[in-house]
Tab-separated table of C-alpha atoms in Angstrom:
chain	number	residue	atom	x	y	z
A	295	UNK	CA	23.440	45.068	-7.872
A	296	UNK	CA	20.796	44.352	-10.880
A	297	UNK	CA	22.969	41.243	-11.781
A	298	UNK	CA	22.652	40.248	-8.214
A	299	UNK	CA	18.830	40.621	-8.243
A	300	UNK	CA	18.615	38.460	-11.491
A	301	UNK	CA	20.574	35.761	-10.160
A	302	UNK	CA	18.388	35.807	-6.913
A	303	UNK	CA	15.720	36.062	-9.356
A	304	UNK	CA	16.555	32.991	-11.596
A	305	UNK	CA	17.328	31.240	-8.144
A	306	UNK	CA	14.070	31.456	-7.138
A	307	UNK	CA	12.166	31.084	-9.796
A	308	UNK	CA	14.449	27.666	-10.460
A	309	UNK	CA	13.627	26.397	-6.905
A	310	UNK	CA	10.211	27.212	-7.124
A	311	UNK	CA	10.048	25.062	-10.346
A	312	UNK	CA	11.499	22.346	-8.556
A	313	UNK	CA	9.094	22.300	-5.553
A	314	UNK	CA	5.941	22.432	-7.576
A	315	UNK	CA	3.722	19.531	-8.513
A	316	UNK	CA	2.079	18.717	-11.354
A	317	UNK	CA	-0.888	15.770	-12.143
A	318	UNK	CA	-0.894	13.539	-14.884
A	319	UNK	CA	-3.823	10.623	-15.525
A	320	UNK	CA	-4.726	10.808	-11.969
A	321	UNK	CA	-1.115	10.615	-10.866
A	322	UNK	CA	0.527	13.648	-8.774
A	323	UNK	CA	4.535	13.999	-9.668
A	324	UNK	CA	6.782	16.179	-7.487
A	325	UNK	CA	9.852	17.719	-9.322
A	326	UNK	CA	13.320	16.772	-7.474
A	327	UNK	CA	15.793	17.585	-9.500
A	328	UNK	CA	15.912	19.303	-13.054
A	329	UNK	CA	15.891	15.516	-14.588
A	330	UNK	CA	13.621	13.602	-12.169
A	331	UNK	CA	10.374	13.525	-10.363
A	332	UNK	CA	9.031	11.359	-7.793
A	333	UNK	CA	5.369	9.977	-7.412
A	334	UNK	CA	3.583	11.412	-4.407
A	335	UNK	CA	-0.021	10.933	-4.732
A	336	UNK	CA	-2.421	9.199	-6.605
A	337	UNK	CA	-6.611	9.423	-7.417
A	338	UNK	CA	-8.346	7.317	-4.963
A	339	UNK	CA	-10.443	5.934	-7.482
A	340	UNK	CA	-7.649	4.741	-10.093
A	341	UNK	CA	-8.177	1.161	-11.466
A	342	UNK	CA	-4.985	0.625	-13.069
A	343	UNK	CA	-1.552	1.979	-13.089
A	344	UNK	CA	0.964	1.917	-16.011
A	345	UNK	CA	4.387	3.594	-14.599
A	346	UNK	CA	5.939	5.185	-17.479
A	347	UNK	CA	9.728	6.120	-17.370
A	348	UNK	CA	9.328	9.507	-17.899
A	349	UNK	CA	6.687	11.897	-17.532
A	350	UNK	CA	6.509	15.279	-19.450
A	351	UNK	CA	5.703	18.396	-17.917
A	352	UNK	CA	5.737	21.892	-19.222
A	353	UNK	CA	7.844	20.554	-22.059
A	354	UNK	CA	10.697	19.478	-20.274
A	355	UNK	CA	10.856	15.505	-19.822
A	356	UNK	CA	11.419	13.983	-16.329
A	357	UNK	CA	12.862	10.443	-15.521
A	358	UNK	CA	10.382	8.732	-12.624
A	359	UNK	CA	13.172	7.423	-10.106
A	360	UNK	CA	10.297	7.029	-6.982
A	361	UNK	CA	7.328	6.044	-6.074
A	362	UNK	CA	7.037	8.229	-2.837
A	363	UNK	CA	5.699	7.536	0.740
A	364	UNK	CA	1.948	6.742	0.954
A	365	UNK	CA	1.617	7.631	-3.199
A	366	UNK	CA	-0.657	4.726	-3.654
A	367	UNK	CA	-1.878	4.018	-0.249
A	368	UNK	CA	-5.680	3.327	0.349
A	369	UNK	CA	-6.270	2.821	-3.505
A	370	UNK	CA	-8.943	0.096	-2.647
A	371	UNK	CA	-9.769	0.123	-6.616
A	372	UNK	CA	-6.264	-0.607	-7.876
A	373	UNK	CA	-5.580	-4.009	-9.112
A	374	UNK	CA	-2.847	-3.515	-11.764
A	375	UNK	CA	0.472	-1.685	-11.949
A	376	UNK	CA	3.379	-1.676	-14.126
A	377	UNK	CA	6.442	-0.310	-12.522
A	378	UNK	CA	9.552	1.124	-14.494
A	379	UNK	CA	13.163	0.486	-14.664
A	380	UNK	CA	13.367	3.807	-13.668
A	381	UNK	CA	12.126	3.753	-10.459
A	382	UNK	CA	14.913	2.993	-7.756
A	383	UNK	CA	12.680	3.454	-4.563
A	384	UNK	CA	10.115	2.871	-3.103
A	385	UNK	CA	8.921	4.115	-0.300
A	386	UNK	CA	6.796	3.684	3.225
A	387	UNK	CA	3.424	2.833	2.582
A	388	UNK	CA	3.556	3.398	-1.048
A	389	UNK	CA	0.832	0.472	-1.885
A	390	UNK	CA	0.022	-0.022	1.758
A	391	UNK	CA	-4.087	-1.257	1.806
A	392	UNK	CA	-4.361	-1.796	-1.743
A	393	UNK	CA	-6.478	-4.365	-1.479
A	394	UNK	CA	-7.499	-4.965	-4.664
A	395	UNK	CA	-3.965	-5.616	-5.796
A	396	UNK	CA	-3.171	-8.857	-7.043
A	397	UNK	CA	0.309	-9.029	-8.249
A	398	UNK	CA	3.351	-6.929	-8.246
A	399	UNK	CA	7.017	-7.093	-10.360
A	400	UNK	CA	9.364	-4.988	-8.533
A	401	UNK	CA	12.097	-4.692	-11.236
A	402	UNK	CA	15.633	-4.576	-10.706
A	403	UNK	CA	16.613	-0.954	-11.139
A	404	UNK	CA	14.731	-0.798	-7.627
A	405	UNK	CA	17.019	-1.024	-4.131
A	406	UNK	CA	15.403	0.500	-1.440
A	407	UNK	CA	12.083	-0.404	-0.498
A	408	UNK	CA	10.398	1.180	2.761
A	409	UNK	CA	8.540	0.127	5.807
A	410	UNK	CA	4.678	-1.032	4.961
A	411	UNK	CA	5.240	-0.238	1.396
A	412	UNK	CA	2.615	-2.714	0.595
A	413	UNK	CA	1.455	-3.912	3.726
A	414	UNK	CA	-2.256	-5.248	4.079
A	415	UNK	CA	-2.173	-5.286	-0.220
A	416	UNK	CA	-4.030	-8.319	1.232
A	417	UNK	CA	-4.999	-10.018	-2.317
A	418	UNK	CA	-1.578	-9.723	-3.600
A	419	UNK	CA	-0.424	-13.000	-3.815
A	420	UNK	CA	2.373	-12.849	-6.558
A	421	UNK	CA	5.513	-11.125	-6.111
A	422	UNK	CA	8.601	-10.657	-8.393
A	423	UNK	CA	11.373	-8.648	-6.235
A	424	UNK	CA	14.042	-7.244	-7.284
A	425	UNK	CA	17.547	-9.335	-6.965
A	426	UNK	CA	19.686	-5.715	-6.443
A	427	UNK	CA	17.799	-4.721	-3.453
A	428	UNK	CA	20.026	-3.478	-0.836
A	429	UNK	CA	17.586	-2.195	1.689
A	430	UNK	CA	14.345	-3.306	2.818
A	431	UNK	CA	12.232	-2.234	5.945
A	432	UNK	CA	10.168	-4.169	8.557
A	433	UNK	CA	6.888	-5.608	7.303
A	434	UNK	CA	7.079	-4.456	3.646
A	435	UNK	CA	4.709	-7.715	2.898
A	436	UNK	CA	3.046	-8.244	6.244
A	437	UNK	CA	-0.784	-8.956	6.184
A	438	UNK	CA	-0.775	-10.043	2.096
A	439	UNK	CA	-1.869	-13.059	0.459
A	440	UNK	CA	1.366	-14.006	-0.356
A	441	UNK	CA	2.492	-13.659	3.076
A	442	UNK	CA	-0.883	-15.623	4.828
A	443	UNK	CA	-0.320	-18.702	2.222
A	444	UNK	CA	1.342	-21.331	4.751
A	445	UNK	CA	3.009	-23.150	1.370
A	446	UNK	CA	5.394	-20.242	1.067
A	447	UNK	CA	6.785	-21.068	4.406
A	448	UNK	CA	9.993	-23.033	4.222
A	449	UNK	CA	10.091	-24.462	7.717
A	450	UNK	CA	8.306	-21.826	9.440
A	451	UNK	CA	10.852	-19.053	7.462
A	452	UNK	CA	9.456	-17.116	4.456
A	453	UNK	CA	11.637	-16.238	1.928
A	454	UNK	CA	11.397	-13.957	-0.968
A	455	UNK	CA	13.672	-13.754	-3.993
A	456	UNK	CA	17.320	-13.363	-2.389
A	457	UNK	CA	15.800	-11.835	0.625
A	458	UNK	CA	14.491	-13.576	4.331
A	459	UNK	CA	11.922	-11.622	5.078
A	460	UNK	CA	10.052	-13.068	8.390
A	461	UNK	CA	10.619	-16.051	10.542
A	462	UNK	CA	7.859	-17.454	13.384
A	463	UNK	CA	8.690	-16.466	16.490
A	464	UNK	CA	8.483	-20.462	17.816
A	465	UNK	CA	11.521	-21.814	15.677
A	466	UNK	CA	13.657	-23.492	17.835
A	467	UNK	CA	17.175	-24.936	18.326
A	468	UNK	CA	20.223	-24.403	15.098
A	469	UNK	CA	18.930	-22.623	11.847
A	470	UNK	CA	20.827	-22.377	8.375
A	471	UNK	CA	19.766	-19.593	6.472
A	472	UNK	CA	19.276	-20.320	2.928
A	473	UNK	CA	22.483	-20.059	0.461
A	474	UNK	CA	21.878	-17.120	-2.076
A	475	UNK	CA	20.279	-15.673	0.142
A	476	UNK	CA	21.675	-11.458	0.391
A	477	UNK	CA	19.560	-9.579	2.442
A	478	UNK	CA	17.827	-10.274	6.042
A	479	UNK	CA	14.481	-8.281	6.390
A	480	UNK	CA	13.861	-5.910	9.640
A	481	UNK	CA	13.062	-7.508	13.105
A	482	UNK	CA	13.378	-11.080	10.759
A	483	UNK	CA	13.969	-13.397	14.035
A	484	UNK	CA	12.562	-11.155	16.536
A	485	UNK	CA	11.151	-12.791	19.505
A	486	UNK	CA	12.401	-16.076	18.423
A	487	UNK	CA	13.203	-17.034	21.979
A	488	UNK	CA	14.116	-20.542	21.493
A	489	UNK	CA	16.710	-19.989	18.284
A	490	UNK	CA	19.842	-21.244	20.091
A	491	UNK	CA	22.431	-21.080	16.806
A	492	UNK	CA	22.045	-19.018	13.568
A	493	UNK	CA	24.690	-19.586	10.338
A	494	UNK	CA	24.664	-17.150	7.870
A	495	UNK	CA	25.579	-17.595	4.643
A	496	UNK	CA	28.521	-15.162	3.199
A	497	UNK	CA	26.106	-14.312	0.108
A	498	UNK	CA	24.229	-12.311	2.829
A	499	UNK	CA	25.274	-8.411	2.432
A	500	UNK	CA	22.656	-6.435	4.587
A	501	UNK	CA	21.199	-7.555	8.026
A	502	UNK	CA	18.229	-4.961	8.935
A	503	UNK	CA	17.534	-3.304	12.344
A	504	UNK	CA	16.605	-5.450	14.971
A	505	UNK	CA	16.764	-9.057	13.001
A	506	UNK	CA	17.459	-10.541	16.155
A	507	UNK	CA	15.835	-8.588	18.395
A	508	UNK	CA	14.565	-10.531	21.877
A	509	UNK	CA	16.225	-13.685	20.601
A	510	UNK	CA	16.574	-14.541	24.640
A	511	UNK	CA	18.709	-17.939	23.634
A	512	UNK	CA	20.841	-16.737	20.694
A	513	UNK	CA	23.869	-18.045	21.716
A	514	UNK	CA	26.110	-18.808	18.437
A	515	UNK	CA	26.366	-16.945	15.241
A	516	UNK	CA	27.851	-18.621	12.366
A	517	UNK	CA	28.947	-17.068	8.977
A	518	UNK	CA	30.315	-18.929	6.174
A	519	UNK	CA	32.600	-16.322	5.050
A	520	UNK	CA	35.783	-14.591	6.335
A	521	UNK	CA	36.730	-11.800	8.706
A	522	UNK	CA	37.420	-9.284	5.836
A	523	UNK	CA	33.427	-10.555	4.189
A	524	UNK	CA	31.571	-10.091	7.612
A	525	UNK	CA	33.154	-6.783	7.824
A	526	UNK	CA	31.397	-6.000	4.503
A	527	UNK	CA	28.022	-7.041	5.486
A	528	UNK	CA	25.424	-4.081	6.341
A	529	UNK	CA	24.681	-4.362	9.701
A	530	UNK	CA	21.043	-2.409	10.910
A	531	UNK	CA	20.377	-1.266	14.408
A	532	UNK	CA	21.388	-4.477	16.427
A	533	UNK	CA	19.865	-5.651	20.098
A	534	UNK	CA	22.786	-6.000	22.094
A	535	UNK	CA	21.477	-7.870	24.548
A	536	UNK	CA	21.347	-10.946	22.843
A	537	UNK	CA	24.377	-13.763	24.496
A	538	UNK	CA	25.848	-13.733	20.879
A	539	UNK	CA	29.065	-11.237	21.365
A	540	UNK	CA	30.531	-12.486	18.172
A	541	UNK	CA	30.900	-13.813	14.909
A	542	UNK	CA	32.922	-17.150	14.498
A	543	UNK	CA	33.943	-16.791	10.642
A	544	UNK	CA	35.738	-18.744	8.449
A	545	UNK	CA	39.109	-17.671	9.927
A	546	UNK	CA	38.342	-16.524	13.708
A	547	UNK	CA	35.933	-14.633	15.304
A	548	UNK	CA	35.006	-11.030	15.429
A	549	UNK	CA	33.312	-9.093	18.242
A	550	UNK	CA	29.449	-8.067	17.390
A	551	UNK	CA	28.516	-4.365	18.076
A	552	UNK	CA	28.144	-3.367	21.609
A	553	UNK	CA	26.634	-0.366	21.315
A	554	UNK	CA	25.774	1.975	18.380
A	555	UNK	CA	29.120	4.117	18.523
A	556	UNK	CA	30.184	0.398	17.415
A	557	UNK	CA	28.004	1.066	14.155
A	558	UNK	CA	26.466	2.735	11.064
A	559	UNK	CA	22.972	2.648	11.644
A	560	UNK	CA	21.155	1.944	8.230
């Protein structure tokens, strides 16, 4: 029975060690897992940030694999941060409203990045993304510089890195995505009401909920790859109402999903 207790004992002890938080240069860290931590909060009145890999706490050493939801958010004074190789996510509203923040390099250890994570950051106008991202939520860059400059429109589509990350809703007639291009942001086309025909390229590997949501005319989807490839792209939440039903690939056609038991929602 003792040996019980100390093993409930060590349990919790080891549990409550991994819950805790702990502040370092006006950065909050939350332990999640005996190697790693994730950022959760920052000081509203921090100037500068300068990620570091690691992060040492109580003398053990933690890798920093995420930069958590809201962390940075409202940090009107920010204007510089370095972000490590460690760091794989990042996540909702992370840098939302910095607006103080000019540029960003999201490296390419990171491949999840969440919805508004740096939404109305509306004096960042230069972004490096990362070229391994395999997930990316609705309006990540909405309401930035980058985003308001009309010369990073390519034919009322703005692109960034491998990814397409918003259209405007009054392109019209047959579009050809870009080639190279891998991943298709959230609600991308949505409301595009006159987009008749869409080709796809078969570099793409992840189409996000809803990119074709309300796309009223959408009557012919085109991908440049194979049965076997389409079946290998990510497909998000996907408006069913739309008159596409299918694919036409390479080699034949194959039926779009009709209803979510059709799908793995991302």
């Amino acid at each position: 029975m003792k040996h019980i207790l100390f093993t409930l004992s060590l349990l919790a002890i080891a549990t409550a060690a991994m819950a805790s938080d702990f502040t370092v240069d006006k950065i909050t860290y939350e332990i999640t897992s005996q190697q790693t931590v994730s950022i959760v909060s920052a000081d509203s009145t921090i100037q500068s940030a300068n990620l570091m890999p690691t992060v040492t706490h109580q003398g053990i050493t933690y890798s920093v694999t995420s930069i958590g939801v809201h962390a940075f958010a409202n940090c009107y004074s920010l204007s510089s941060v370095t972000i490590p190789s460690s760091v794989t996510s990042i996540e909702m509203g992370a840098f939302e409203a910095c607006s103080s923040l000019t540029s960003i390099i999201i490296p390419n250890s990171v491949t999840s990045i969440g919805n508004h994570a740096f939404h109305e950051c509306e004096s960042l106008a230069a972004i490096t993304i990362s070229d391994n991202l395999t997930h990316i939520d609705g309006q990540t860059f909405n309401e930035t510089a980058f985003y308001k400059d009309p010369s990073n429109w390519e034919d009322g589509v703005l692109y960034l890195g491998n990814c397409l990350l918003a259209t405007q809703s009054d392109i019209s007639g047959e579009y050809s995505i870009k080639e190279g291009t891998q991943l298709i942001d959230a609600s991308a086309f949505s409301h595009s009401e006159l987009l008749t025909a869409i080709t796809i390229p078969n570099s793409v590997t992840t189409i996000e909920w809803l990119a074709f949501s309300y796309c009223t005319s959408l009557s012919t989807i085109n991908y440049t790859g194979t049965m076997e490839q389409w079946d290998k792209v990510l497909l998000g939440r996907w408006d069913y109402s739309i008159p596409a039903k299918s694919a036409i690939c390479t080699d034949g056609c194959i039926l779009l999903p009709k209803s979510d038991d059709d799908m793995i929602i991302l």
